[in-house]
Amino acid sequence: MIERKIVHVLSHNIVMAHLSTGKNSIAFGKGIGFMKNPGMNITKSEITQEFLLHTSEVLKNYEQILNAVDVKIIGLTEEVIAYAKGILEGAFSETIHASLVDHINFAVERQKRGTYITNPFAYEIQYMYPEEYKVAKKSVDFLNDHLGVKLPEDEIAFLAMHFNAARNKEKPTDSLAIVRIVSQTIESAKELGFHFDDSFSTLRFISHLKGLIERVKQRKTLQNSLLDKINEEYGDTYVKAKVLSLMLSDTLQMEVPDDETGYLTIHLERLRCVHHV
């Protein structure tokens, strides 16, 4: 039987515990922290969700956060993480506990000072990571309600990036690198005469572009048996797709093969038909 001893009470429903196995965890349960103090034991039956902090580095970072940040913000952030984990598939990286608390704490401080950071990629993030964005929107509403603040809408995109990075065991900066490339490609496509809005064609294009970048990076690009036919039927659009492919090749320092350019042509052609480029 694994025993759990409370190290920190983060809220009525969240505690940080030390396990008899030597590990530490963030434990969730209705009323699990109510009228509790460090040193008290909690039982497995009191826990509805539990996140283990496996490495000493993660634990050290979290301890630093605990000493520097209002415990209310920590508790509410952990509720946001639990909510996100309950909806989004896949295991989350344990680093999100310290990184998201840190981010939200600074966001709250900025809001109270009346200073705001805009997210230049909010548009792309909304379409690239729709599941995370939806969860992030509810999370920001929750934080605003419980902290008595009014975090700007750009924070939704920032939180969505944290959720995406945690799902893929990446740093938020790694996910942001792909978002930045997508944004640059869209700007280049606009210069070539294409238009982007809230249409399904735009959503499909951004989603395809994200997948293309990931496939090129992983060297798992697609074959395209219709390449000659696509080039023949949509010659003008193919030329523009080739321009974008060459730009992507230069940015990624990896070749975007013609087969992928063919698929990119199809998505650009859909955009062209919608807006009559």
PDB file of C-alpha atoms in Angstrom:
ATOM      1  CA  MET A   1       0.000   0.000   0.000  1.00  0.00           C
ATOM      2  CA  ILE A   2       1.486   3.343  -1.108  1.00  0.00           C
ATOM      3  CA  GLU A   3       1.205   6.045   1.546  1.00  0.00           C
ATOM      4  CA  ARG A   4       0.858   9.731   0.698  1.00  0.00           C
ATOM      5  CA  LYS A   5       1.789  12.595   2.993  1.00  0.00           C
ATOM      6  CA  ILE A   6       0.769  16.207   2.246  1.00  0.00           C
ATOM      7  CA  VAL A   7       3.686  18.532   1.453  1.00  0.00           C
ATOM      8  CA  HIS A   8       1.680  21.603   0.357  1.00  0.00           C
ATOM      9  CA  VAL A   9      -2.037  22.415   0.353  1.00  0.00           C
ATOM     10  CA  LEU A  10      -2.677  24.219  -2.941  1.00  0.00           C
ATOM     11  CA  SER A  11      -6.466  24.588  -2.586  1.00  0.00           C
ATOM     12  CA  HIS A  12      -9.452  22.813  -1.027  1.00  0.00           C
ATOM     13  CA  ASN A  13      -9.294  20.341  -3.924  1.00  0.00           C
ATOM     14  CA  ILE A  14      -5.548  20.055  -4.660  1.00  0.00           C
ATOM     15  CA  VAL A  15      -2.494  19.071  -2.640  1.00  0.00           C
ATOM     16  CA  MET A  16       1.118  18.266  -3.352  1.00  0.00           C
ATOM     17  CA  ALA A  17       1.998  14.938  -1.751  1.00  0.00           C
ATOM     18  CA  HIS A  18       5.087  12.861  -1.046  1.00  0.00           C
ATOM     19  CA  LEU A  19       4.653   9.147  -1.733  1.00  0.00           C
ATOM     20  CA  SER A  20       6.251   6.321   0.232  1.00  0.00           C
ATOM     21  CA  THR A  21       7.798   5.261  -3.104  1.00  0.00           C
ATOM     22  CA  GLY A  22       9.956   8.379  -2.947  1.00  0.00           C
ATOM     23  CA  LYS A  23       8.067  10.248  -5.692  1.00  0.00           C
ATOM     24  CA  ASN A  24       6.039  13.457  -5.346  1.00  0.00           C
ATOM     25  CA  SER A  25       2.667  14.135  -6.930  1.00  0.00           C
ATOM     26  CA  ILE A  26      -0.065  16.705  -7.483  1.00  0.00           C
ATOM     27  CA  ALA A  27      -3.247  15.060  -6.187  1.00  0.00           C
ATOM     28  CA  PHE A  28      -6.809  16.164  -6.959  1.00  0.00           C
ATOM     29  CA  GLY A  29      -9.991  15.280  -5.116  1.00  0.00           C
ATOM     30  CA  LYS A  30     -13.068  17.118  -3.904  1.00  0.00           C
ATOM     31  CA  GLY A  31     -12.220  18.561  -0.492  1.00  0.00           C
ATOM     32  CA  ILE A  32      -8.864  16.741  -0.368  1.00  0.00           C
ATOM     33  CA  GLY A  33      -7.114  19.834   1.002  1.00  0.00           C
ATOM     34  CA  PHE A  34      -9.924  21.189   3.162  1.00  0.00           C
ATOM     35  CA  MET A  35      -8.869  21.607   6.818  1.00  0.00           C
ATOM     36  CA  LYS A  36      -5.623  19.771   5.999  1.00  0.00           C
ATOM     37  CA  ASN A  37      -2.043  20.707   6.860  1.00  0.00           C
ATOM     38  CA  PRO A  38       1.384  19.587   5.635  1.00  0.00           C
ATOM     39  CA  GLY A  39       2.367  16.291   7.243  1.00  0.00           C
ATOM     40  CA  MET A  40      -1.148  14.839   7.209  1.00  0.00           C
ATOM     41  CA  ASN A  41      -1.842  11.654   5.267  1.00  0.00           C
ATOM     42  CA  ILE A  42      -4.304  11.300   2.395  1.00  0.00           C
ATOM     43  CA  THR A  43      -5.807   8.070   1.130  1.00  0.00           C
ATOM     44  CA  LYS A  44      -6.083   6.741  -2.415  1.00  0.00           C
ATOM     45  CA  SER A  45      -9.880   6.902  -2.124  1.00  0.00           C
ATOM     46  CA  GLU A  46      -9.717  10.699  -1.719  1.00  0.00           C
ATOM     47  CA  ILE A  47      -7.915  11.126  -5.051  1.00  0.00           C
ATOM     48  CA  THR A  48      -9.736  11.488  -8.372  1.00  0.00           C
ATOM     49  CA  GLN A  49      -6.671  12.510 -10.410  1.00  0.00           C
ATOM     50  CA  GLU A  50      -2.954  12.376  -9.687  1.00  0.00           C
ATOM     51  CA  PHE A  51       0.076  13.661 -11.614  1.00  0.00           C
ATOM     52  CA  LEU A  52       3.474  12.285 -10.632  1.00  0.00           C
ATOM     53  CA  LEU A  53       6.497  14.583 -10.667  1.00  0.00           C
ATOM     54  CA  HIS A  54       9.116  12.078 -11.745  1.00  0.00           C
ATOM     55  CA  THR A  55      12.387  13.982 -11.999  1.00  0.00           C
ATOM     56  CA  SER A  56      14.281  15.984  -9.412  1.00  0.00           C
ATOM     57  CA  GLU A  57      14.609  18.883 -11.885  1.00  0.00           C
ATOM     58  CA  VAL A  58      10.825  19.144 -12.324  1.00  0.00           C
ATOM     59  CA  LEU A  59      10.344  18.940  -8.563  1.00  0.00           C
ATOM     60  CA  LYS A  60      12.974  21.628  -7.971  1.00  0.00           C
ATOM     61  CA  ASN A  61      11.313  23.957 -10.522  1.00  0.00           C
ATOM     62  CA  TYR A  62       7.918  23.386  -8.936  1.00  0.00           C
ATOM     63  CA  GLU A  63       9.271  24.057  -5.448  1.00  0.00           C
ATOM     64  CA  GLN A  64      10.683  27.373  -6.696  1.00  0.00           C
ATOM     65  CA  ILE A  65       7.262  28.259  -8.104  1.00  0.00           C
ATOM     66  CA  LEU A  66       5.609  27.378  -4.786  1.00  0.00           C
ATOM     67  CA  ASN A  67       7.911  29.798  -2.983  1.00  0.00           C
ATOM     68  CA  ALA A  68       7.394  32.636  -5.464  1.00  0.00           C
ATOM     69  CA  VAL A  69       3.747  32.496  -6.567  1.00  0.00           C
ATOM     70  CA  ASP A  70       0.449  33.065  -4.759  1.00  0.00           C
ATOM     71  CA  VAL A  71      -0.880  29.632  -3.798  1.00  0.00           C
ATOM     72  CA  LYS A  72      -4.321  30.580  -5.168  1.00  0.00           C
ATOM     73  CA  ILE A  73      -2.866  31.020  -8.662  1.00  0.00           C
ATOM     74  CA  ILE A  74      -1.052  27.679  -8.328  1.00  0.00           C
ATOM     75  CA  GLY A  75      -4.220  25.894  -7.247  1.00  0.00           C
ATOM     76  CA  LEU A  76      -6.339  27.384 -10.047  1.00  0.00           C
ATOM     77  CA  THR A  77      -3.663  26.611 -12.633  1.00  0.00           C
ATOM     78  CA  GLU A  78      -3.592  22.992 -11.482  1.00  0.00           C
ATOM     79  CA  GLU A  79      -7.379  22.878 -11.887  1.00  0.00           C
ATOM     80  CA  VAL A  80      -6.939  24.172 -15.445  1.00  0.00           C
ATOM     81  CA  ILE A  81      -4.331  21.442 -16.139  1.00  0.00           C
ATOM     82  CA  ALA A  82      -6.632  18.767 -14.718  1.00  0.00           C
ATOM     83  CA  TYR A  83      -9.499  20.053 -16.879  1.00  0.00           C
ATOM     84  CA  ALA A  84      -7.286  20.059 -19.998  1.00  0.00           C
ATOM     85  CA  LYS A  85      -6.008  16.530 -19.277  1.00  0.00           C
ATOM     86  CA  GLY A  86      -9.572  15.334 -18.889  1.00  0.00           C
ATOM     87  CA  ILE A  87     -10.522  16.534 -22.373  1.00  0.00           C
ATOM     88  CA  LEU A  88      -7.387  16.360 -24.504  1.00  0.00           C
ATOM     89  CA  GLU A  89      -6.072  12.920 -25.425  1.00  0.00           C
ATOM     90  CA  GLY A  90      -2.597  11.727 -24.540  1.00  0.00           C
ATOM     91  CA  ALA A  91      -0.359  12.047 -21.512  1.00  0.00           C
ATOM     92  CA  PHE A  92       0.858  15.516 -20.578  1.00  0.00           C
ATOM     93  CA  SER A  93       4.505  16.323 -19.940  1.00  0.00           C
ATOM     94  CA  GLU A  94       5.021  16.953 -16.226  1.00  0.00           C
ATOM     95  CA  THR A  95       6.904  20.172 -17.049  1.00  0.00           C
ATOM     96  CA  ILE A  96       3.560  21.911 -17.729  1.00  0.00           C
ATOM     97  CA  HIS A  97       2.935  22.239 -13.976  1.00  0.00           C
ATOM     98  CA  ALA A  98       5.764  24.722 -13.423  1.00  0.00           C
ATOM     99  CA  SER A  99       5.699  26.357 -16.867  1.00  0.00           C
ATOM    100  CA  LEU A 100       1.950  27.094 -16.925  1.00  0.00           C
ATOM    101  CA  VAL A 101       1.876  28.404 -13.338  1.00  0.00           C
ATOM    102  CA  ASP A 102       4.775  30.681 -14.215  1.00  0.00           C
ATOM    103  CA  HIS A 103       3.063  31.897 -17.399  1.00  0.00           C
ATOM    104  CA  ILE A 104      -0.317  32.547 -15.764  1.00  0.00           C
ATOM    105  CA  ASN A 105       1.288  34.303 -12.807  1.00  0.00           C
ATOM    106  CA  PHE A 106       3.061  36.759 -15.108  1.00  0.00           C
ATOM    107  CA  ALA A 107      -0.082  37.185 -17.220  1.00  0.00           C
ATOM    108  CA  VAL A 108      -2.060  38.136 -14.104  1.00  0.00           C
ATOM    109  CA  GLU A 109       0.688  40.539 -12.984  1.00  0.00           C
ATOM    110  CA  ARG A 110       0.746  42.194 -16.424  1.00  0.00           C
ATOM    111  CA  GLN A 111      -3.035  42.559 -16.430  1.00  0.00           C
ATOM    112  CA  LYS A 112      -2.990  44.230 -13.018  1.00  0.00           C
ATOM    113  CA  ARG A 113      -0.318  46.675 -14.245  1.00  0.00           C
ATOM    114  CA  GLY A 114      -2.297  47.333 -17.411  1.00  0.00           C
ATOM    115  CA  THR A 115       0.412  45.998 -19.716  1.00  0.00           C
ATOM    116  CA  TYR A 116      -0.415  43.403 -22.344  1.00  0.00           C
ATOM    117  CA  ILE A 117       1.575  41.138 -24.644  1.00  0.00           C
ATOM    118  CA  THR A 118      -0.034  40.473 -27.998  1.00  0.00           C
ATOM    119  CA  ASN A 119       0.240  37.087 -29.647  1.00  0.00           C
ATOM    120  CA  PRO A 120       1.115  37.667 -33.315  1.00  0.00           C
ATOM    121  CA  PHE A 121       0.200  34.068 -34.160  1.00  0.00           C
ATOM    122  CA  ALA A 122      -3.209  33.893 -32.464  1.00  0.00           C
ATOM    123  CA  TYR A 123      -4.995  33.474 -35.820  1.00  0.00           C
ATOM    124  CA  GLU A 124      -2.806  30.563 -36.920  1.00  0.00           C
ATOM    125  CA  ILE A 125      -2.869  28.868 -33.507  1.00  0.00           C
ATOM    126  CA  GLN A 126      -6.663  28.904 -33.447  1.00  0.00           C
ATOM    127  CA  TYR A 127      -6.736  26.883 -36.680  1.00  0.00           C
ATOM    128  CA  MET A 128      -3.658  24.729 -36.126  1.00  0.00           C
ATOM    129  CA  TYR A 129      -4.662  23.541 -32.660  1.00  0.00           C
ATOM    130  CA  PRO A 130      -8.478  23.832 -32.494  1.00  0.00           C
ATOM    131  CA  GLU A 131      -8.899  21.304 -29.652  1.00  0.00           C
ATOM    132  CA  GLU A 132      -6.322  22.995 -27.450  1.00  0.00           C
ATOM    133  CA  TYR A 133      -7.714  26.428 -28.339  1.00  0.00           C
ATOM    134  CA  LYS A 134     -11.220  25.439 -27.282  1.00  0.00           C
ATOM    135  CA  VAL A 135      -9.956  24.136 -23.921  1.00  0.00           C
ATOM    136  CA  ALA A 136      -7.781  27.233 -23.504  1.00  0.00           C
ATOM    137  CA  LYS A 137     -10.760  29.528 -24.081  1.00  0.00           C
ATOM    138  CA  LYS A 138     -12.719  27.886 -21.258  1.00  0.00           C
ATOM    139  CA  SER A 139      -9.583  27.944 -19.097  1.00  0.00           C
ATOM    140  CA  VAL A 140      -9.121  31.703 -19.547  1.00  0.00           C
ATOM    141  CA  ASP A 141     -12.806  32.279 -18.707  1.00  0.00           C
ATOM    142  CA  PHE A 142     -12.338  30.138 -15.569  1.00  0.00           C
ATOM    143  CA  LEU A 143      -9.221  32.055 -14.506  1.00  0.00           C
ATOM    144  CA  ASN A 144     -10.900  35.412 -15.096  1.00  0.00           C
ATOM    145  CA  ASP A 145     -13.888  34.379 -12.980  1.00  0.00           C
ATOM    146  CA  HIS A 146     -11.861  33.005 -10.073  1.00  0.00           C
ATOM    147  CA  LEU A 147      -9.003  35.517 -10.015  1.00  0.00           C
ATOM    148  CA  GLY A 148     -11.099  38.606 -10.630  1.00  0.00           C
ATOM    149  CA  VAL A 149      -9.018  39.621 -13.642  1.00  0.00           C
ATOM    150  CA  LYS A 150      -9.659  40.173 -17.342  1.00  0.00           C
ATOM    151  CA  LEU A 151      -6.915  38.351 -19.233  1.00  0.00           C
ATOM    152  CA  PRO A 152      -6.790  39.429 -22.895  1.00  0.00           C
ATOM    153  CA  GLU A 153      -8.016  37.160 -25.675  1.00  0.00           C
ATOM    154  CA  ASP A 154      -4.437  36.613 -26.869  1.00  0.00           C
ATOM    155  CA  GLU A 155      -3.872  34.575 -23.693  1.00  0.00           C
ATOM    156  CA  ILE A 156      -6.132  31.874 -25.162  1.00  0.00           C
ATOM    157  CA  ALA A 157      -3.554  31.250 -27.890  1.00  0.00           C
ATOM    158  CA  PHE A 158      -0.690  31.248 -25.366  1.00  0.00           C
ATOM    159  CA  LEU A 159      -2.455  28.622 -23.213  1.00  0.00           C
ATOM    160  CA  ALA A 160      -3.297  26.550 -26.299  1.00  0.00           C
ATOM    161  CA  MET A 161       0.427  26.442 -27.124  1.00  0.00           C
ATOM    162  CA  HIS A 162       1.253  25.244 -23.609  1.00  0.00           C
ATOM    163  CA  PHE A 163      -1.360  22.461 -23.884  1.00  0.00           C
ATOM    164  CA  ASN A 164      -0.078  21.430 -27.319  1.00  0.00           C
ATOM    165  CA  ALA A 165       3.536  21.388 -26.149  1.00  0.00           C
ATOM    166  CA  ALA A 166       2.600  19.310 -23.090  1.00  0.00           C
ATOM    167  CA  ARG A 167       0.712  16.773 -25.228  1.00  0.00           C
ATOM    168  CA  ASN A 168       3.673  16.392 -27.572  1.00  0.00           C
ATOM    169  CA  LYS A 169       6.358  16.453 -24.838  1.00  0.00           C
ATOM    170  CA  GLU A 170       7.875  19.588 -26.336  1.00  0.00           C
ATOM    171  CA  LYS A 171       8.847  23.015 -25.103  1.00  0.00           C
ATOM    172  CA  PRO A 172       6.282  25.700 -26.034  1.00  0.00           C
ATOM    173  CA  THR A 173       9.063  27.347 -28.078  1.00  0.00           C
ATOM    174  CA  ASP A 174       9.333  24.198 -30.256  1.00  0.00           C
ATOM    175  CA  SER A 175       5.629  24.301 -31.092  1.00  0.00           C
ATOM    176  CA  LEU A 176       5.900  28.034 -31.701  1.00  0.00           C
ATOM    177  CA  ALA A 177       8.605  27.431 -34.308  1.00  0.00           C
ATOM    178  CA  ILE A 178       6.103  25.533 -36.510  1.00  0.00           C
ATOM    179  CA  VAL A 179       3.445  28.213 -35.925  1.00  0.00           C
ATOM    180  CA  ARG A 180       5.928  30.875 -37.033  1.00  0.00           C
ATOM    181  CA  ILE A 181       6.705  28.986 -40.274  1.00  0.00           C
ATOM    182  CA  VAL A 182       2.982  28.563 -41.008  1.00  0.00           C
ATOM    183  CA  SER A 183       2.467  32.288 -40.415  1.00  0.00           C
ATOM    184  CA  GLN A 184       5.353  33.214 -42.731  1.00  0.00           C
ATOM    185  CA  THR A 185       3.974  30.909 -45.443  1.00  0.00           C
ATOM    186  CA  ILE A 186       0.508  32.436 -45.176  1.00  0.00           C
ATOM    187  CA  GLU A 187       1.989  35.928 -45.528  1.00  0.00           C
ATOM    188  CA  SER A 188       3.866  34.768 -48.641  1.00  0.00           C
ATOM    189  CA  ALA A 189       0.674  33.225 -50.037  1.00  0.00           C
ATOM    190  CA  LYS A 190      -1.131  36.530 -49.494  1.00  0.00           C
ATOM    191  CA  GLU A 191       1.575  38.275 -51.523  1.00  0.00           C
ATOM    192  CA  LEU A 192       0.862  35.752 -54.299  1.00  0.00           C
ATOM    193  CA  GLY A 193      -2.806  36.814 -54.279  1.00  0.00           C
ATOM    194  CA  PHE A 194      -4.484  34.294 -51.968  1.00  0.00           C
ATOM    195  CA  HIS A 195      -6.945  35.352 -49.271  1.00  0.00           C
ATOM    196  CA  PHE A 196      -7.496  33.844 -45.829  1.00  0.00           C
ATOM    197  CA  ASP A 197     -10.566  34.145 -43.615  1.00  0.00           C
ATOM    198  CA  ASP A 198     -12.669  31.921 -41.360  1.00  0.00           C
ATOM    199  CA  SER A 199     -13.738  29.588 -44.182  1.00  0.00           C
ATOM    200  CA  PHE A 200     -13.359  25.818 -44.209  1.00  0.00           C
ATOM    201  CA  SER A 201     -10.874  26.161 -47.089  1.00  0.00           C
ATOM    202  CA  THR A 202      -8.612  28.292 -44.883  1.00  0.00           C
ATOM    203  CA  LEU A 203      -8.899  25.777 -42.043  1.00  0.00           C
ATOM    204  CA  ARG A 204      -7.999  22.914 -44.394  1.00  0.00           C
ATOM    205  CA  PHE A 205      -5.049  24.832 -45.849  1.00  0.00           C
ATOM    206  CA  ILE A 206      -3.548  25.703 -42.458  1.00  0.00           C
ATOM    207  CA  SER A 207      -4.069  22.159 -41.184  1.00  0.00           C
ATOM    208  CA  HIS A 208      -2.447  20.716 -44.330  1.00  0.00           C
ATOM    209  CA  LEU A 209       0.469  23.151 -44.127  1.00  0.00           C
ATOM    210  CA  LYS A 210       1.152  22.171 -40.508  1.00  0.00           C
ATOM    211  CA  GLY A 211       1.145  18.493 -41.505  1.00  0.00           C
ATOM    212  CA  LEU A 212       3.407  19.158 -44.486  1.00  0.00           C
ATOM    213  CA  ILE A 213       6.014  20.883 -42.288  1.00  0.00           C
ATOM    214  CA  GLU A 214       5.934  18.028 -39.778  1.00  0.00           C
ATOM    215  CA  ARG A 215       6.253  15.395 -42.531  1.00  0.00           C
ATOM    216  CA  VAL A 216       9.237  17.165 -44.088  1.00  0.00           C
ATOM    217  CA  LYS A 217      10.934  17.481 -40.694  1.00  0.00           C
ATOM    218  CA  GLN A 218      10.337  13.766 -40.020  1.00  0.00           C
ATOM    219  CA  ARG A 219      11.295  12.762 -43.583  1.00  0.00           C
ATOM    220  CA  LYS A 220       7.935  11.048 -44.049  1.00  0.00           C
ATOM    221  CA  THR A 221       6.586  12.942 -47.057  1.00  0.00           C
ATOM    222  CA  LEU A 222       3.659  11.728 -49.162  1.00  0.00           C
ATOM    223  CA  GLN A 223       3.687  10.217 -52.647  1.00  0.00           C
ATOM    224  CA  ASN A 224       1.390  11.820 -55.215  1.00  0.00           C
ATOM    225  CA  SER A 225       0.380   9.717 -58.218  1.00  0.00           C
ATOM    226  CA  LEU A 226      -1.687  12.614 -59.619  1.00  0.00           C
ATOM    227  CA  LEU A 227       1.189  15.122 -59.728  1.00  0.00           C
ATOM    228  CA  ASP A 228       1.324  15.386 -63.554  1.00  0.00           C
ATOM    229  CA  LYS A 229      -2.454  15.792 -63.780  1.00  0.00           C
ATOM    230  CA  ILE A 230      -2.456  18.468 -61.060  1.00  0.00           C
ATOM    231  CA  ASN A 231       0.347  20.354 -62.818  1.00  0.00           C
ATOM    232  CA  GLU A 232      -1.521  20.127 -66.129  1.00  0.00           C
ATOM    233  CA  GLU A 233      -4.915  21.248 -64.787  1.00  0.00           C
ATOM    234  CA  TYR A 234      -3.775  23.872 -62.293  1.00  0.00           C
ATOM    235  CA  GLY A 235      -0.536  25.122 -63.858  1.00  0.00           C
ATOM    236  CA  ASP A 236      -0.741  28.701 -62.550  1.00  0.00           C
ATOM    237  CA  THR A 237      -1.563  27.585 -59.026  1.00  0.00           C
ATOM    238  CA  TYR A 238       1.160  24.924 -59.154  1.00  0.00           C
ATOM    239  CA  VAL A 239       3.750  27.604 -59.972  1.00  0.00           C
ATOM    240  CA  LYS A 240       2.645  29.576 -56.894  1.00  0.00           C
ATOM    241  CA  ALA A 241       2.698  26.397 -54.782  1.00  0.00           C
ATOM    242  CA  LYS A 242       6.241  25.754 -56.026  1.00  0.00           C
ATOM    243  CA  VAL A 243       7.274  29.238 -54.891  1.00  0.00           C
ATOM    244  CA  LEU A 244       5.909  28.483 -51.398  1.00  0.00           C
ATOM    245  CA  SER A 245       7.593  25.059 -51.392  1.00  0.00           C
ATOM    246  CA  LEU A 246      10.962  26.605 -52.211  1.00  0.00           C
ATOM    247  CA  MET A 247      10.513  29.136 -49.400  1.00  0.00           C
ATOM    248  CA  LEU A 248       9.644  26.293 -46.999  1.00  0.00           C
ATOM    249  CA  SER A 249      12.674  24.308 -48.179  1.00  0.00           C
ATOM    250  CA  ASP A 250      14.882  27.308 -47.465  1.00  0.00           C
ATOM    251  CA  THR A 251      13.374  27.870 -44.010  1.00  0.00           C
ATOM    252  CA  LEU A 252      13.470  24.203 -42.987  1.00  0.00           C
ATOM    253  CA  GLN A 253      16.825  23.545 -44.685  1.00  0.00           C
ATOM    254  CA  MET A 254      15.147  20.410 -46.041  1.00  0.00           C
ATOM    255  CA  GLU A 255      13.687  19.830 -49.475  1.00  0.00           C
ATOM    256  CA  VAL A 256       9.910  19.903 -49.966  1.00  0.00           C
ATOM    257  CA  PRO A 257       9.420  17.290 -52.727  1.00  0.00           C
ATOM    258  CA  ASP A 258       7.283  17.971 -55.801  1.00  0.00           C
ATOM    259  CA  ASP A 259       4.752  15.364 -54.659  1.00  0.00           C
ATOM    260  CA  GLU A 260       4.002  17.521 -51.596  1.00  0.00           C
ATOM    261  CA  THR A 261       3.889  20.630 -53.800  1.00  0.00           C
ATOM    262  CA  GLY A 262       1.122  18.883 -55.734  1.00  0.00           C
ATOM    263  CA  TYR A 263      -1.012  18.462 -52.610  1.00  0.00           C
ATOM    264  CA  LEU A 264      -0.285  22.071 -51.637  1.00  0.00           C
ATOM    265  CA  THR A 265      -1.541  23.098 -55.089  1.00  0.00           C
ATOM    266  CA  ILE A 266      -4.895  21.421 -54.448  1.00  0.00           C
ATOM    267  CA  HIS A 267      -5.394  23.350 -51.211  1.00  0.00           C
ATOM    268  CA  LEU A 268      -4.358  26.636 -52.822  1.00  0.00           C
ATOM    269  CA  GLU A 269      -6.745  25.928 -55.707  1.00  0.00           C
ATOM    270  CA  ARG A 270      -9.602  25.549 -53.207  1.00  0.00           C
ATOM    271  CA  LEU A 271      -8.707  28.947 -51.780  1.00  0.00           C
ATOM    272  CA  ARG A 272      -8.501  30.394 -55.299  1.00  0.00           C
ATOM    273  CA  CYS A 273     -11.960  29.059 -56.170  1.00  0.00           C
ATOM    274  CA  VAL A 274     -13.494  30.510 -52.994  1.00  0.00           C
ATOM    275  CA  HIS A 275     -11.989  33.971 -53.555  1.00  0.00           C
ATOM    276  CA  HIS A 276     -11.442  33.859 -57.349  1.00  0.00           C
ATOM    277  CA  VAL A 277      -7.710  34.592 -57.195  1.00  0.00           C
TER     278      VAL A 277
END
